[in-house]
Coordinates of N, CA and C in Angstrom, one line a residue:
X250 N 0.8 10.9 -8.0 CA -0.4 11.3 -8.5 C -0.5 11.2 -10.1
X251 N 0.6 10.3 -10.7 CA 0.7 10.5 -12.3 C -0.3 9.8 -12.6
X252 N 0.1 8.2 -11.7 CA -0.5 7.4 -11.8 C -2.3 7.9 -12.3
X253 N -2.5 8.5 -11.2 CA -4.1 8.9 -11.2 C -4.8 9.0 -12.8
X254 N -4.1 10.0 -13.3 CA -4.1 10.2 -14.9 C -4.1 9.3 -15.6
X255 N -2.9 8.5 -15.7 CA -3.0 7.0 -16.2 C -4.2 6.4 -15.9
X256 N -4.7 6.0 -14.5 CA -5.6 5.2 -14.5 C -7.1 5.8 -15.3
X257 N -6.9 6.9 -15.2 CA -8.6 7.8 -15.7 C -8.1 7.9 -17.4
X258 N -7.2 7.4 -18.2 CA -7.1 7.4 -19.2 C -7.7 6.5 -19.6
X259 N -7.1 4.7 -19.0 CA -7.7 3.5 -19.1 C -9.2 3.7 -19.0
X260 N -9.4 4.6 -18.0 CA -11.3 4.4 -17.6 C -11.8 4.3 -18.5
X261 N -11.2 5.7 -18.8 CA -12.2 6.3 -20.3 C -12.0 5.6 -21.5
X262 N -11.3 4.6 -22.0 CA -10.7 3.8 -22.7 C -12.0 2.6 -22.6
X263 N -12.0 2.4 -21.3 CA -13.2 1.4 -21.2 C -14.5 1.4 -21.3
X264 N -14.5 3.0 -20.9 CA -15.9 3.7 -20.8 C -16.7 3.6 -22.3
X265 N -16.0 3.8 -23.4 CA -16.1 3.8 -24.8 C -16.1 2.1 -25.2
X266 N -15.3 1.3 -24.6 CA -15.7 0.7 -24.8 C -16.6 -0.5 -24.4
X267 N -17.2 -0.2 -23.2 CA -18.4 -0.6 -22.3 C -19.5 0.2 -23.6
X268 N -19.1 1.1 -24.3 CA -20.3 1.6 -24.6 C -20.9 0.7 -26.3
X269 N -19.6 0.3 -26.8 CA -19.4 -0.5 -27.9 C -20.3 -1.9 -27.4
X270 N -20.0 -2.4 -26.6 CA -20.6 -3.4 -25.8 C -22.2 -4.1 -25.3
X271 N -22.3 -2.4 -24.9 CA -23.6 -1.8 -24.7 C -24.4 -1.8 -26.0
X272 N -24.2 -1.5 -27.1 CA -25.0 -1.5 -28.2 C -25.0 -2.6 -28.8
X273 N -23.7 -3.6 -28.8 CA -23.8 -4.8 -29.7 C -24.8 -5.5 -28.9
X274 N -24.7 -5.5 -27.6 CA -25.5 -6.7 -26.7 C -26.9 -6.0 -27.0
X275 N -27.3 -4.6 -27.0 CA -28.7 -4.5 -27.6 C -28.9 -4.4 -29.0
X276 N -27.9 -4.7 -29.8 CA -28.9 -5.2 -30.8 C -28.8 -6.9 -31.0
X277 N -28.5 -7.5 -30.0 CA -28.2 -9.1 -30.2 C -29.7 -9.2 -29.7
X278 N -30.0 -8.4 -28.8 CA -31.5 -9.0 -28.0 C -32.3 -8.7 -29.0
X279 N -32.2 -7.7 -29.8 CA -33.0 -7.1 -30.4 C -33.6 -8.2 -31.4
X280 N -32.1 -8.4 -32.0 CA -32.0 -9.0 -33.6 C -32.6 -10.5 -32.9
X281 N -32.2 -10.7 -31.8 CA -32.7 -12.6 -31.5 C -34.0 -12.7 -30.5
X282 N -34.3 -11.7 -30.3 CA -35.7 -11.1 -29.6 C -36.1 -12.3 -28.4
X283 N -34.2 -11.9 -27.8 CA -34.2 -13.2 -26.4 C -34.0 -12.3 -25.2
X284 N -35.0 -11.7 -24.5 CA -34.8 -11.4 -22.8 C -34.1 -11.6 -22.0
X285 N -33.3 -13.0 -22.1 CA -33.2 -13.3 -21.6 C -31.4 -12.6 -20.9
X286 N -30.8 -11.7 -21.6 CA -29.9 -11.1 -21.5 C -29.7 -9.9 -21.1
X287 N -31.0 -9.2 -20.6 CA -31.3 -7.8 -19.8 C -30.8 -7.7 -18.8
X288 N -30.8 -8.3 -17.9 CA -29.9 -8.8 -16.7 C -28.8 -8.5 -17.2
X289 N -27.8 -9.1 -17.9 CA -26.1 -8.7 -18.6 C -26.0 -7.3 -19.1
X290 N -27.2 -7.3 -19.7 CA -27.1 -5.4 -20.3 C -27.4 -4.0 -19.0
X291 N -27.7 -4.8 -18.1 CA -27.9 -4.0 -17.1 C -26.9 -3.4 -16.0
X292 N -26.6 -5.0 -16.2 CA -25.1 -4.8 -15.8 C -23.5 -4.3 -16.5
X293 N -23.9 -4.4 -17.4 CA -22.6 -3.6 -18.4 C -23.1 -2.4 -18.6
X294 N -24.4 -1.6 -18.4 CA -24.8 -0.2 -18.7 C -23.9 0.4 -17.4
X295 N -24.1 -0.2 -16.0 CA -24.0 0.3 -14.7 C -22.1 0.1 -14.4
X296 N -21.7 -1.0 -14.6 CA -19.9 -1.0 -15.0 C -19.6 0.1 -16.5
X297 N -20.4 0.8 -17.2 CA -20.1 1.8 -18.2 C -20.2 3.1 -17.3
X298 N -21.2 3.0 -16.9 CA -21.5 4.5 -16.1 C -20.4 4.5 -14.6
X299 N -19.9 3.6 -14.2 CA -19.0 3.6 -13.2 C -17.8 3.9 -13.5
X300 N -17.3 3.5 -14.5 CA -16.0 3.9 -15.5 C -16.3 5.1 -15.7
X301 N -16.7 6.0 -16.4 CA -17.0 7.4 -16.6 C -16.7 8.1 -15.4
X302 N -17.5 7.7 -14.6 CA -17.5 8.5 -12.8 C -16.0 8.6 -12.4
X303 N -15.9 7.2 -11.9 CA -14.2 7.1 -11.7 C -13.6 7.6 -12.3
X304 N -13.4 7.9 -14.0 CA -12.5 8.9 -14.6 C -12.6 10.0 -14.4
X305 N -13.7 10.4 -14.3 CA -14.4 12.1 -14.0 C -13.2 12.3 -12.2
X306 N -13.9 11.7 -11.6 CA -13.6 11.8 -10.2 C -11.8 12.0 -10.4
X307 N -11.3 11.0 -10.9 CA -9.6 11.1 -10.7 C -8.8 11.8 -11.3
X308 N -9.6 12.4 -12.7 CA -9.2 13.6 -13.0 C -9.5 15.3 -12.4
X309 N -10.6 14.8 -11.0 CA -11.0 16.2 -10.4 C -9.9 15.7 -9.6
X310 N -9.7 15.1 -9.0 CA -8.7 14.6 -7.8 C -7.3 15.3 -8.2
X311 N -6.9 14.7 -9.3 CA -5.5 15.1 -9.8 C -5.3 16.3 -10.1
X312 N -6.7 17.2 -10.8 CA -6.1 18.8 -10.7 C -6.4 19.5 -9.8
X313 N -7.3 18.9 -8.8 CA -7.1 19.7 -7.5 C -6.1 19.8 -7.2
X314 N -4.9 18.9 -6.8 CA -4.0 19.1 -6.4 C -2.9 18.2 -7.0
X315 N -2.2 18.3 -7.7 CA -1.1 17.5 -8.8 C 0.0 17.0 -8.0
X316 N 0.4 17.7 -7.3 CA 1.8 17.4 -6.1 C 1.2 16.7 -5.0
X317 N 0.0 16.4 -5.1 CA -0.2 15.4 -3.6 C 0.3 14.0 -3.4
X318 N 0.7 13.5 -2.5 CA 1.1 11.8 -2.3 C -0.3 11.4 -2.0
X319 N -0.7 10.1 -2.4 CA -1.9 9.6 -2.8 C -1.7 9.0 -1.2
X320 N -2.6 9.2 -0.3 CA -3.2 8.9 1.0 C -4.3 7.9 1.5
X321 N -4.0 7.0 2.2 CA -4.6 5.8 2.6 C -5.8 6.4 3.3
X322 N -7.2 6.7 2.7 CA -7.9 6.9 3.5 C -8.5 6.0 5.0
X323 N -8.4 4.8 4.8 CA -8.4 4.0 6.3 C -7.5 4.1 6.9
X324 N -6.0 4.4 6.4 CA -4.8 4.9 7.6 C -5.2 5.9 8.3
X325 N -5.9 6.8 7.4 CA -6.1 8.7 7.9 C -7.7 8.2 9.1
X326 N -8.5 7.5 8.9 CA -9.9 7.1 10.0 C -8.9 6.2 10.7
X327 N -8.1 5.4 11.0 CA -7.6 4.8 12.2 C -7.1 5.5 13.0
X328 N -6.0 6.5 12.5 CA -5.2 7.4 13.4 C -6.4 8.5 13.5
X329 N -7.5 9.0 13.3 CA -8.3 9.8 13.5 C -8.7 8.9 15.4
X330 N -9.4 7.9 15.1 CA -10.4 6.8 15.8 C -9.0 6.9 16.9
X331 N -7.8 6.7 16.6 CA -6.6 6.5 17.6 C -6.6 7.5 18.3
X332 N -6.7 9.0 18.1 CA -7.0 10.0 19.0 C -8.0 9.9 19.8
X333 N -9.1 9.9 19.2 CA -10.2 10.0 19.4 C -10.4 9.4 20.6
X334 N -9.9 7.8 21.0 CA -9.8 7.0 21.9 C -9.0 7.5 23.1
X335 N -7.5 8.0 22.7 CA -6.8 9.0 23.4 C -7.5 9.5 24.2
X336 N -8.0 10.6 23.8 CA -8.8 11.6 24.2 C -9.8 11.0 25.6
X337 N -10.3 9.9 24.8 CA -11.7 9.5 25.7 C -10.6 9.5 27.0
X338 N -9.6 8.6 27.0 CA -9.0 7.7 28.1 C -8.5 9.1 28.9
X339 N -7.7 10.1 28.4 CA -6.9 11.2 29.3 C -8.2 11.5 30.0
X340 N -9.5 12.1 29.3 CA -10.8 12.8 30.0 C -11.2 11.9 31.3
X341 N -11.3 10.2 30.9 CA -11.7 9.2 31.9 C -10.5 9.5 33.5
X342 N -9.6 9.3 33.2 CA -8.3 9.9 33.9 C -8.3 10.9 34.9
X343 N -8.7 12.0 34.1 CA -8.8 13.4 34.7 C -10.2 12.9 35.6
X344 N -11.1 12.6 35.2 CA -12.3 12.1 36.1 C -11.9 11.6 37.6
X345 N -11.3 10.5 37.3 CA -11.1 9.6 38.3 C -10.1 10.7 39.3
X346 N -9.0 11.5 38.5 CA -8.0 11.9 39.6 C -9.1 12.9 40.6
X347 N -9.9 13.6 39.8 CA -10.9 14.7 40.7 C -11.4 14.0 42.0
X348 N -11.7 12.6 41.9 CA -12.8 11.7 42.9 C -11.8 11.5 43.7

């Protein structure tokens, strides 16, 4: 889970500087009064505000709980889905032995 920290350091690292980014590109449009790069600012506004989240998020993650091993959430829905199936098949089973 150190890792986690590390990574939400970088974010925020980016996040500041997505935001440096963000202002040079609007005053390039500004200053060259070309549209034609709204589209790129729109997209670097939305990769700034995603960086921010992600850090927010992995810093709620990490002091929720500090001692956690970082868990595969599609490992944890397979073996869920693998019961789940289980289950169906013993129930189908029990069916058939009644008949």
């Amino acid at each position: 889970m150190e890792g986690y920290l590390k990574w939400s350091k970088i974010l925020n690292i980016l996040f500041y500087v997505g935001i440096a980014a963000d202002i040079a590109l609007l005053g390039y449009i500004i200053y060259s009064k070309d549209t034609s790069n709204m589209i790129l600012l729109g997209m670097l506004v939305v990769f700034t505000v995603a960086f921010k989240s992600m850090s927010k998020k992995m810093k709620q993650t990490y002091y929720e709980n500090p001692d956690a091993e970082i868990v595969d959430v599609f490992e944890l829905k397979y073996k869920a889905d693998q019961q789940e199936k289980k289950i169906k098949q013993e129930e189908k089973a029990q069916r058939r032995n009644k008949l």
